[in-house]
Structure formats: structure tokens, C-alpha cells
Amino acid sequence: MPAPPKVILITGASSGLGKAIGLRLAKAGHNVLGTSRQPQLGEGHGAFPLVAMDVTSDDSVNAAIAEVIQRTGRLDVVINNAGLGIQGPAEDITPELAARLLDTNLLGAHRVCRAALPQMRAQGGGLIINVTSVAGNFGLPYRSFYSASKAALERYTEALSTEVARFGIHALTVQPGEFNTNIAAARLKPDVISEANKPGYEKAMAILGGSMHYSRDPDELAQVVEKVINARRPKATYIVAQGVQRLSIVLKKVLPGRMFERMVRKHYE
Ligand SMILES: NC(=O)c1ccc[n+]([C@@H]2O[C@H](COP(=O)([O-])OP(=O)(O)OC[C@H]3O[C@@H](n4cnc5c(N)ncnc54)[C@H](OP(=O)(O)O)[C@@H]3O)[C@@H](O)[C@H]2O)c1
């Protein structure tokens, strides 16, 4: 028997993974609402409505969650997908730039959880899916704060899950590998790259740019999210990656720290 439709809110659903997840879940018959900072620009796809939300603003997040509840009367699933990339030598990333990234990737998800939890608790249950990244399992060169933000969101989710289980609420993470989206275009970058760091940075970025060509169809990730939503007892973490990305997670667990680090360095040299 098909699962009954759910009210599902997806942050950052104007493009990329969020849009693919929304399209798939709407097609499956769920009541999907997405968010965007500029909802009027993304309305073209027509499959589900977009509500205005900037995850870096408490007021904006609270207003969007209130609007969803007012429109639908409930909130069963929240998918914290809105996020940004960042690139640059760690030495050149100013604390202000790093704070912008963390404000979106970590505190953004936290703001949405805070706003959604009272409704889920009142309903006696709910599901929170935080989209992290395979990059949160290790420190990737020249993407220090991206790895840091996603690692932090992993640990945040783990802690939250232990607190909300008593209310019948599941919290979990989905870790994507590389998917074909707009993420590279919107990556934050420092204004100045120091001369000493330029050669290593440029080489690593050329390798990263090359690997993105082989990145995968966002609908593959959406299919996994659909399974998670239908699972009776969802796992704590879902890794949606193939090949070297998936292998790296295993190697990180079993290899001595410096040996793993050498392997990463060699890949980007
Ligand atoms: N693509 C990959 O290979 C990959 C790999 C691992 C993890 N991820 C993660 O997957 C998530 C989605 O990324 P994507 O690849 O689909 O990138 P994308 O196409 O650039 O989409 C990012 C989304 O985040 C939203 N967003 C950004 N800043 C926001 C803010 N301050 N408030 C509200 N929404 C904001 C954007 O919405 P608006 O601009 O319309 O507001 C956009 O819809 C991110 O968390 C990313 O870190 C992606």
C-alpha cells in the first residue's frame, strides 16, 4: 500500500538537489513546499510552490515556517538542503567570509529546526533530513570551511537526534558526493589569494573542476531521499556517493591519519 502523502518543506529548492528532491516527491503525491530567497524567479517549474526564506535570518525562517503551517495545517518532513560552497586557501579566508558560510550551512539548518520542532512535537512526530556532504568526513584542501561546516552539521544532527527521539521525531543526515548542480557558481571565495598559496590552490581547483564534469544526476539523490521518507526506521546517515568518494570514507576510518592525509595531498598535487 502506498504511504500516505506528507507535508514536506525543502529549503533551497530553486535549483540543484533541492529542486530535484521537490520534483520527485511532488510527483509521488506529497504536498511539497520549497524555499528560495527569490521565490518569484523559481516559480517556472510549477511542480510545487516556493516560499520566501533566507536561512541566515531568524525572521525570514520563522515567517516561512508559519506560512507553511498556515497553508497546510501540518509539517511532517523538513529537508535542510539550502547551502553554499566555499573555496580558497585556509590562510586567505577571512573570519567574516567563514562566518557567512557557517551562517548558511550550519546555523541556517539550526534556525529551521528551531522553527519547525514545536509543530512536529505538537503532531507527535516528524522527520528532519539535514543535507551535509561526503566532504564533511575529511578536510579537503582549499575547502576547509566547507568540510568544517558539513562536519559540524553532522555532529549537530547526531546530538539533535538524541534529544528529539523522545518526541517521535527522527533527525538524520544525507551525505551527497558530487552532483551536477549550480553549487560551483555560487561558491564563496576570498578577494585575494596569497602568492605562496596560488600554485597549490590553482592546481587543486583545476582537478576539482575536472571531476565535477563527471558529477551525477541530482535525481539519483532524490530517489534516496524518497526511500528515506518512506522508511519506518530511517538510518542515522545515508551516503549517496560512488567510486573514489565512497572508498575515501572507508579509508579515512581504517588508515592512520597521516597516511590518509598523504593520499589526499597526492590526489590534488
Ligand atoms: N552538488 C553537489 O555536488 C553537492 C555535494 C555535497 C553536498 N551538497 C549540498 O547540497 C545542498 C544543495 O546544493 P546544490 O548542489 O543543489 O547547490 P545549488 O544548485 O547552488 O542550490 C543551493 C540552494 O541553496 C539555496 N540557498 C543558498 N543560500 C541560501 C540562503 N541564505 N537562504 C536560503 N536558501 C539559500 C539556494 O536558493 P536561492 O538562491 O534560490 O535562495 C539554492 O536553491 C547544499 O547544502 C550543498 O552543500 C551538494
XYZ file of C-alpha atoms and ligand atoms in Angstrom, residues 12-18 36-38 53-56 81-84 104 131-133 146 150 176-179 181-183 186 212, ligand 1:
81
model
C 16.934 25.846 -1.177
C 14.570 24.229 -3.672
C 15.002 26.717 -6.519
C 17.805 24.707 -8.122
C 20.064 21.681 -7.903
C 19.454 18.938 -5.354
C 16.579 20.734 -3.586
C 14.142 30.299 -2.094
C 15.462 33.766 -1.327
C 13.822 34.856 -4.595
C 13.140 32.131 3.054
C 16.654 33.341 3.747
C 18.135 30.834 6.182
C 20.508 33.475 7.569
C 19.193 21.489 1.897
C 19.998 25.212 1.437
C 23.747 25.602 1.365
C 26.757 27.276 -0.147
C 24.135 29.491 5.937
C 21.916 17.599 3.757
C 25.617 17.502 4.611
C 28.340 16.214 2.268
C 33.108 23.692 3.538
C 29.359 19.930 6.926
C 25.901 13.631 -1.206
C 29.032 13.022 -3.262
C 29.354 15.126 -6.415
C 26.158 16.082 -8.217
C 24.124 21.494 -9.768
C 24.838 25.244 -9.562
C 26.946 24.883 -6.421
C 27.734 30.280 -6.048
C 32.701 17.982 -11.430
N 26.178 19.478 -5.706
C 26.964 18.718 -5.007
O 27.842 18.026 -5.574
C 26.825 18.642 -3.502
C 27.642 17.746 -2.818
C 27.530 17.644 -1.441
C 26.626 18.424 -0.757
N 25.846 19.318 -1.427
C 24.908 20.140 -0.652
O 23.629 20.084 -1.230
C 22.904 21.268 -0.917
C 22.284 21.836 -2.184
O 23.317 22.283 -3.039
P 23.254 22.216 -4.632
O 24.434 21.457 -5.066
O 21.906 21.805 -5.102
O 23.564 23.745 -4.992
P 22.701 24.890 -5.713
O 22.153 24.406 -7.004
O 23.606 26.073 -5.703
O 21.481 25.121 -4.704
C 21.678 25.725 -3.463
C 20.342 26.175 -2.919
O 20.571 26.778 -1.634
C 19.807 27.957 -1.563
N 20.430 28.954 -0.681
C 21.708 29.399 -0.685
N 21.877 30.329 0.275
C 20.679 30.456 0.905
C 20.204 31.238 1.974
N 20.980 32.132 2.624
N 18.911 31.106 2.362
C 18.104 30.253 1.728
N 18.480 29.463 0.690
C 19.758 29.582 0.299
C 19.665 28.466 -2.979
O 18.396 29.119 -3.079
P 18.153 30.625 -3.584
O 19.423 31.109 -4.244
O 17.020 30.480 -4.547
O 17.789 31.343 -2.356
C 19.655 27.191 -3.812
O 18.335 26.750 -4.047
C 23.902 22.198 -0.227
O 23.713 22.125 1.168
C 25.251 21.617 -0.624
O 26.261 21.921 0.314
C 25.949 19.452 -2.788
